[in-house]
């Protein structure tokens, strides 16, 4: 593929104009040098929401027709999960970089096929929409754990909560064949991404799930065990009151201290001074670690991270470098999701393949 230069910014296609598609189109419209080359959706009326934001771009009914008509720098795939694989593979066969919203696919087999397709074209930057990978709080937490600041890690507790589902729902999101599952794969996947960042892959999982209102699970709990004796619990639900915005909270217990991290703040308590960190509590609000994004469409929920992930993919395409969150990260999350679902169905522990030697770099 010819290298894109600063004089050759053809722009990016946004395929799928639901909530996330509108979000990504808005970000592209304000990123320096960003440009929406085209919009793709079966219902042209959805494009009117994007056009109302001042983004004037042609609209196509399907991605193949769009790519026949123009050659963009890259494509943002923000369609329903069950369409990800076909659209992703279409982009790669056309030698076009792709950003795919999370989760990667409804099934582990589809996710593995997508990764293999990308590995056959290593020159193409590909990214996945785990926006918490762009939150400096979780990256600093990973660094603190890797450096042993709280001591040897003994256990953790991780929760993802959302007030969204309190009755039977319709639509692809609540269909196992199309979404892959319920709250775990649709919402809890973000929490699993962070746990992979902090601890790497577990050795085994033991899970229980319940469809309170729907055929897919509305709440799920799992025990994760790691090769070095570490264990932790995971709880995900979208059927609990009091959480209008999705929260991700993790508490880590070490031999020398406790670490607590969420979307907006990181707290560290130490029994004694360690390096530059004093005994007692240290606290880092998100803004203390990294300047706020210049544009925040969602100030109450991860608005900075949505901006940063779009900017990162655009920069990765133009500099021909790997994005911060790539397919290997997404495949590890999908592998864990698959194991948790199998454990819940079998009502028994499920072992995972031997993990890599260490968690990946948080920088």
XYZ file of C-alpha atoms in Angstrom:
363
model
C 0.000 0.000 0.000
C 1.445 3.422 -0.861
C 2.543 5.336 2.216
C 0.142 8.109 3.155
C 1.795 11.502 3.424
C 0.702 14.757 5.014
C -0.262 15.927 1.504
C -2.406 12.886 0.833
C -5.066 12.783 3.563
C -7.968 11.175 1.738
C -10.000 10.837 4.927
C -11.717 7.957 6.708
C -14.962 6.068 6.208
C -17.374 5.507 9.107
C -19.388 2.328 8.509
C -22.442 2.081 10.757
C -24.196 5.194 12.043
C -25.581 4.134 15.370
C -24.395 5.734 18.608
C -20.756 4.724 18.194
C -20.645 5.616 14.512
C -21.934 9.111 15.252
C -19.370 9.387 18.048
C -16.456 8.424 15.797
C -17.618 10.684 12.982
C -17.784 13.598 15.410
C -14.250 12.899 16.629
C -12.913 12.686 13.083
C -14.473 16.047 12.371
C -12.446 17.795 15.084
C -9.120 15.926 15.090
C -6.438 18.077 13.440
C -6.120 16.839 9.888
C -9.031 14.448 10.329
C -11.684 14.155 7.652
C -14.751 12.000 7.071
C -14.467 10.743 3.499
C -17.802 8.901 3.464
C -20.587 7.527 5.634
C -22.020 4.021 5.286
C -25.397 2.891 6.559
C -28.327 0.988 5.086
C -30.681 3.706 6.310
C -29.637 7.035 4.801
C -31.745 8.853 7.392
C -29.126 7.944 10.012
C -26.604 10.064 8.115
C -28.682 13.148 8.795
C -27.554 13.085 12.432
C -23.948 13.251 11.281
C -24.638 15.904 8.671
C -26.312 18.022 11.338
C -22.883 18.234 13.001
C -21.496 19.968 9.942
C -19.919 16.876 8.380
C -20.660 16.899 4.670
C -19.735 13.514 3.208
C -21.257 11.152 0.639
C -23.470 8.363 1.961
C -23.386 4.751 0.743
C -25.732 1.889 1.462
C -22.963 -0.682 1.882
C -19.214 -0.680 2.429
C -18.313 -2.563 -0.757
C -19.967 0.101 -2.904
C -18.198 2.796 -0.926
C -14.786 1.196 -1.429
C -15.549 0.735 -5.128
C -16.114 4.473 -5.415
C -13.191 5.819 -3.390
C -10.024 4.818 -1.593
C -10.015 6.107 1.998
C -7.096 6.088 4.401
C -8.980 3.750 6.701
C -12.396 2.524 7.832
C -14.078 2.728 11.240
C -16.319 -0.345 11.607
C -19.073 0.603 14.061
C -21.794 -1.781 12.886
C -23.409 -4.549 15.003
C -20.999 -7.190 16.271
C -22.203 -9.975 13.977
C -21.179 -7.923 10.910
C -17.633 -7.146 12.079
C -15.837 -10.087 10.491
C -17.166 -9.661 6.965
C -16.565 -5.899 6.912
C -13.142 -6.217 8.509
C -12.031 -8.845 6.010
C -13.416 -6.728 3.157
C -11.213 -3.829 4.260
C -8.135 -6.025 4.461
C -8.680 -7.563 1.039
C -8.830 -4.021 -0.330
C -5.559 -3.221 1.528
C -7.294 -0.625 3.724
C -6.538 -0.196 7.464
C -9.478 -0.854 9.775
C -10.621 0.175 13.240
C -13.159 -2.302 14.649
C -15.415 -1.504 17.566
C -15.436 -3.898 20.498
C -16.045 -6.760 20.934
C -14.109 -8.105 17.996
C -16.741 -10.715 17.063
C -19.619 -12.776 18.509
C -17.482 -15.932 18.696
C -13.882 -16.851 19.368
C -13.693 -18.630 15.999
C -14.665 -15.434 14.151
C -12.184 -13.410 16.189
C -9.397 -15.883 15.431
C -10.193 -15.710 11.711
C -10.020 -11.910 11.813
C -6.646 -12.011 13.545
C -5.278 -14.470 10.994
C -6.473 -12.234 8.165
C -4.697 -9.267 9.739
C -1.482 -11.194 10.356
C -1.379 -12.031 6.650
C -1.178 -8.269 5.996
C 1.143 -6.951 8.734
C 1.689 -3.683 6.882
C -1.907 -2.602 7.585
C -2.571 -0.843 10.920
C -5.633 -2.341 12.625
C -7.151 -1.244 15.922
C -9.982 -2.275 18.273
C -12.227 0.053 20.272
C -11.247 -0.768 23.851
C -11.116 2.888 24.803
C -9.966 2.204 28.377
C -6.573 1.346 26.887
C -6.228 5.099 26.323
C -6.999 6.007 29.951
C -3.743 6.908 31.759
C -5.110 5.769 35.127
C -5.210 2.126 34.080
C -1.809 2.377 32.421
C -0.282 3.863 35.585
C -1.959 1.169 37.690
C -0.343 -1.479 35.476
C 3.039 0.210 35.899
C 2.680 0.343 39.688
C 1.814 -3.353 39.820
C 4.631 -4.336 37.481
C 7.133 -2.431 39.656
C 5.858 -4.154 42.784
C 4.881 -0.932 44.540
C 1.980 -2.529 46.538
C 4.101 -5.636 47.150
C 3.221 -9.106 45.952
C -0.336 -9.108 44.622
C -2.569 -11.550 46.442
C -6.071 -10.907 45.073
C -8.350 -8.437 43.325
C -12.015 -7.596 42.981
C -13.312 -6.087 39.724
C -16.834 -4.854 38.964
C -18.617 -3.426 35.938
C -22.077 -2.030 36.627
C -24.698 -0.305 34.525
C -28.360 0.611 35.025
C -29.778 -0.344 31.628
C -31.767 -3.582 31.585
C -34.763 -3.964 33.878
C -37.206 -5.720 31.538
C -37.175 -8.031 28.509
C -35.420 -6.353 25.578
C -35.492 -6.797 21.813
C -32.783 -6.294 19.231
C -29.513 -7.913 18.168
C -27.740 -6.882 21.393
C -29.898 -9.364 23.295
C -29.548 -12.214 20.790
C -26.785 -14.706 21.545
C -26.322 -15.663 17.897
C -25.703 -12.054 16.853
C -24.114 -10.457 19.918
C -22.309 -13.517 21.273
C -23.877 -13.134 24.701
C -25.195 -10.487 27.041
C -23.641 -8.124 29.546
C -20.205 -9.788 29.603
C -19.387 -9.521 25.915
C -21.207 -6.226 25.330
C -20.199 -4.261 28.435
C -17.930 -6.342 30.642
C -15.401 -6.812 27.831
C -13.958 -3.390 28.760
C -13.287 -4.618 32.294
C -11.668 -7.806 30.984
C -9.408 -5.705 28.766
C -8.164 -3.786 31.822
C -7.634 -6.991 33.808
C -5.502 -8.331 30.961
C -3.505 -5.090 31.051
C -2.968 -5.404 34.803
C -2.438 -9.126 35.287
C -2.154 -10.912 31.943
C -4.233 -14.002 31.093
C -5.569 -16.225 33.874
C -4.923 -19.946 34.122
C -8.542 -20.927 34.759
C -12.016 -19.467 35.258
C -15.127 -20.538 37.131
C -18.307 -18.604 36.323
C -22.007 -18.322 37.019
C -24.459 -16.323 34.907
C -28.121 -15.412 35.115
C -30.554 -14.051 32.544
C -32.711 -12.040 34.912
C -34.810 -10.477 32.158
C -33.456 -11.907 28.880
C -32.221 -15.137 27.236
C -28.674 -13.744 27.383
C -27.045 -13.125 30.762
C -27.963 -9.912 32.570
C -25.533 -10.563 35.403
C -22.437 -12.717 35.706
C -19.759 -13.460 38.268
C -16.466 -15.280 37.763
C -13.436 -16.402 39.719
C -10.139 -16.023 37.849
C -7.013 -17.917 38.937
C -3.469 -17.154 37.751
C -0.300 -19.286 37.576
C 1.487 -17.479 40.437
C -1.261 -18.005 43.001
C -3.061 -14.724 42.312
C -6.843 -14.935 42.163
C -9.595 -12.415 41.657
C -13.346 -12.027 41.285
C -15.216 -10.351 38.433
C -18.805 -9.127 38.609
C -20.641 -7.647 35.625
C -24.266 -6.524 35.449
C -26.402 -4.083 33.501
C -29.415 -4.676 35.757
C -28.457 -2.834 38.936
C -29.902 0.588 39.901
C -27.756 3.584 40.665
C -25.298 3.442 37.751
C -26.653 5.449 34.839
C -23.122 5.537 33.424
C -21.103 2.326 33.114
C -18.487 2.059 35.850
C -15.320 -0.047 36.017
C -13.842 -0.389 39.503
C -10.909 -2.585 40.509
C -9.449 -3.126 43.986
C -6.076 -4.891 44.207
C -4.727 -6.288 47.491
C -0.951 -6.594 47.879
C 1.356 -7.552 50.721
C 2.442 -3.908 51.185
C -0.624 -1.996 50.152
C -3.886 -1.606 48.281
C -4.539 -0.125 44.841
C -7.964 1.101 43.709
C -8.598 2.291 40.170
C -11.636 3.304 38.134
C -12.558 5.499 35.189
C -11.772 8.760 36.981
C -9.340 8.210 39.845
C -6.450 6.015 41.030
C -5.758 5.535 44.750
C -2.773 3.805 46.331
C -2.345 2.996 50.039
C 1.044 1.784 51.289
C 2.015 0.495 54.704
C 5.446 2.112 54.286
C 7.223 4.402 51.822
C 8.209 2.782 48.527
C 10.469 4.695 46.144
C 8.795 8.081 45.590
C 5.458 6.955 47.033
C 4.798 7.824 50.718
C 3.159 5.673 53.342
C -0.603 6.151 53.480
C -2.797 7.298 50.607
C -1.666 8.724 47.267
C -4.354 9.872 44.831
C -4.301 10.670 41.119
C -7.359 12.135 39.377
C -7.366 11.392 35.674
C -6.516 14.985 34.737
C -3.385 14.855 36.920
C -1.773 12.237 34.679
C -2.536 13.528 31.203
C -3.967 16.740 29.751
C -7.645 16.523 28.914
C -8.541 15.918 25.292
C -9.185 19.129 23.327
C -12.653 17.863 22.406
C -14.930 15.858 24.678
C -18.287 14.789 23.277
C -19.055 12.659 26.350
C -17.698 14.467 29.432
C -19.496 12.181 31.893
C -18.277 8.888 30.415
C -14.858 8.339 28.825
C -15.098 11.282 26.436
C -11.333 11.779 26.460
C -10.743 8.137 25.661
C -13.090 8.154 22.655
C -11.205 11.126 21.227
C -7.800 9.595 21.959
C -8.566 6.229 20.374
C -9.718 7.870 17.138
C -6.690 10.163 17.088
C -4.401 7.204 17.779
C -5.772 5.196 14.848
C -5.523 8.140 12.464
C -1.929 8.724 13.554
C -1.094 5.004 13.296
C -2.367 4.920 9.717
C -0.447 8.014 8.689
C 2.778 6.995 10.429
C 2.437 3.320 9.495
C 2.835 2.182 13.106
C 0.880 -0.238 15.332
C -2.021 1.386 17.218
C -2.077 1.378 21.014
C -4.862 -1.244 21.187
C -4.558 -3.923 18.524
C -5.922 -7.315 17.545
C -3.696 -9.344 19.872
C -5.182 -7.437 22.813
C -8.699 -8.044 21.522
C -8.039 -11.750 20.911
C -6.896 -12.279 24.507
C -10.119 -10.633 25.714
C -12.201 -12.763 23.346
C -10.418 -15.921 24.518
C -11.242 -15.088 28.128
C -14.866 -14.284 27.259
C -15.180 -17.659 25.540
C -13.750 -19.490 28.557
C -16.054 -17.656 30.983
C -19.127 -18.494 28.898
C -18.108 -22.151 28.638
C -17.616 -22.306 32.390
C -21.035 -20.773 33.035
C -22.697 -23.210 30.627
C -20.858 -26.260 32.007
C -21.114 -25.055 35.614
C -17.496 -26.117 36.033
C -13.999 -24.591 35.938
C -12.436 -24.100 32.497
C -8.687 -23.993 31.883
C -7.078 -21.603 29.424
C -3.975 -22.138 27.337
C -0.684 -21.340 29.118
C -0.362 -17.543 29.291
C 2.504 -15.486 27.981
C 5.335 -14.894 30.435
C 4.361 -11.343 31.352
C 1.609 -8.829 30.761
C 2.164 -6.512 27.814
C 3.701 -3.074 28.210
C 1.353 -0.426 29.528
C 3.220 2.424 27.877
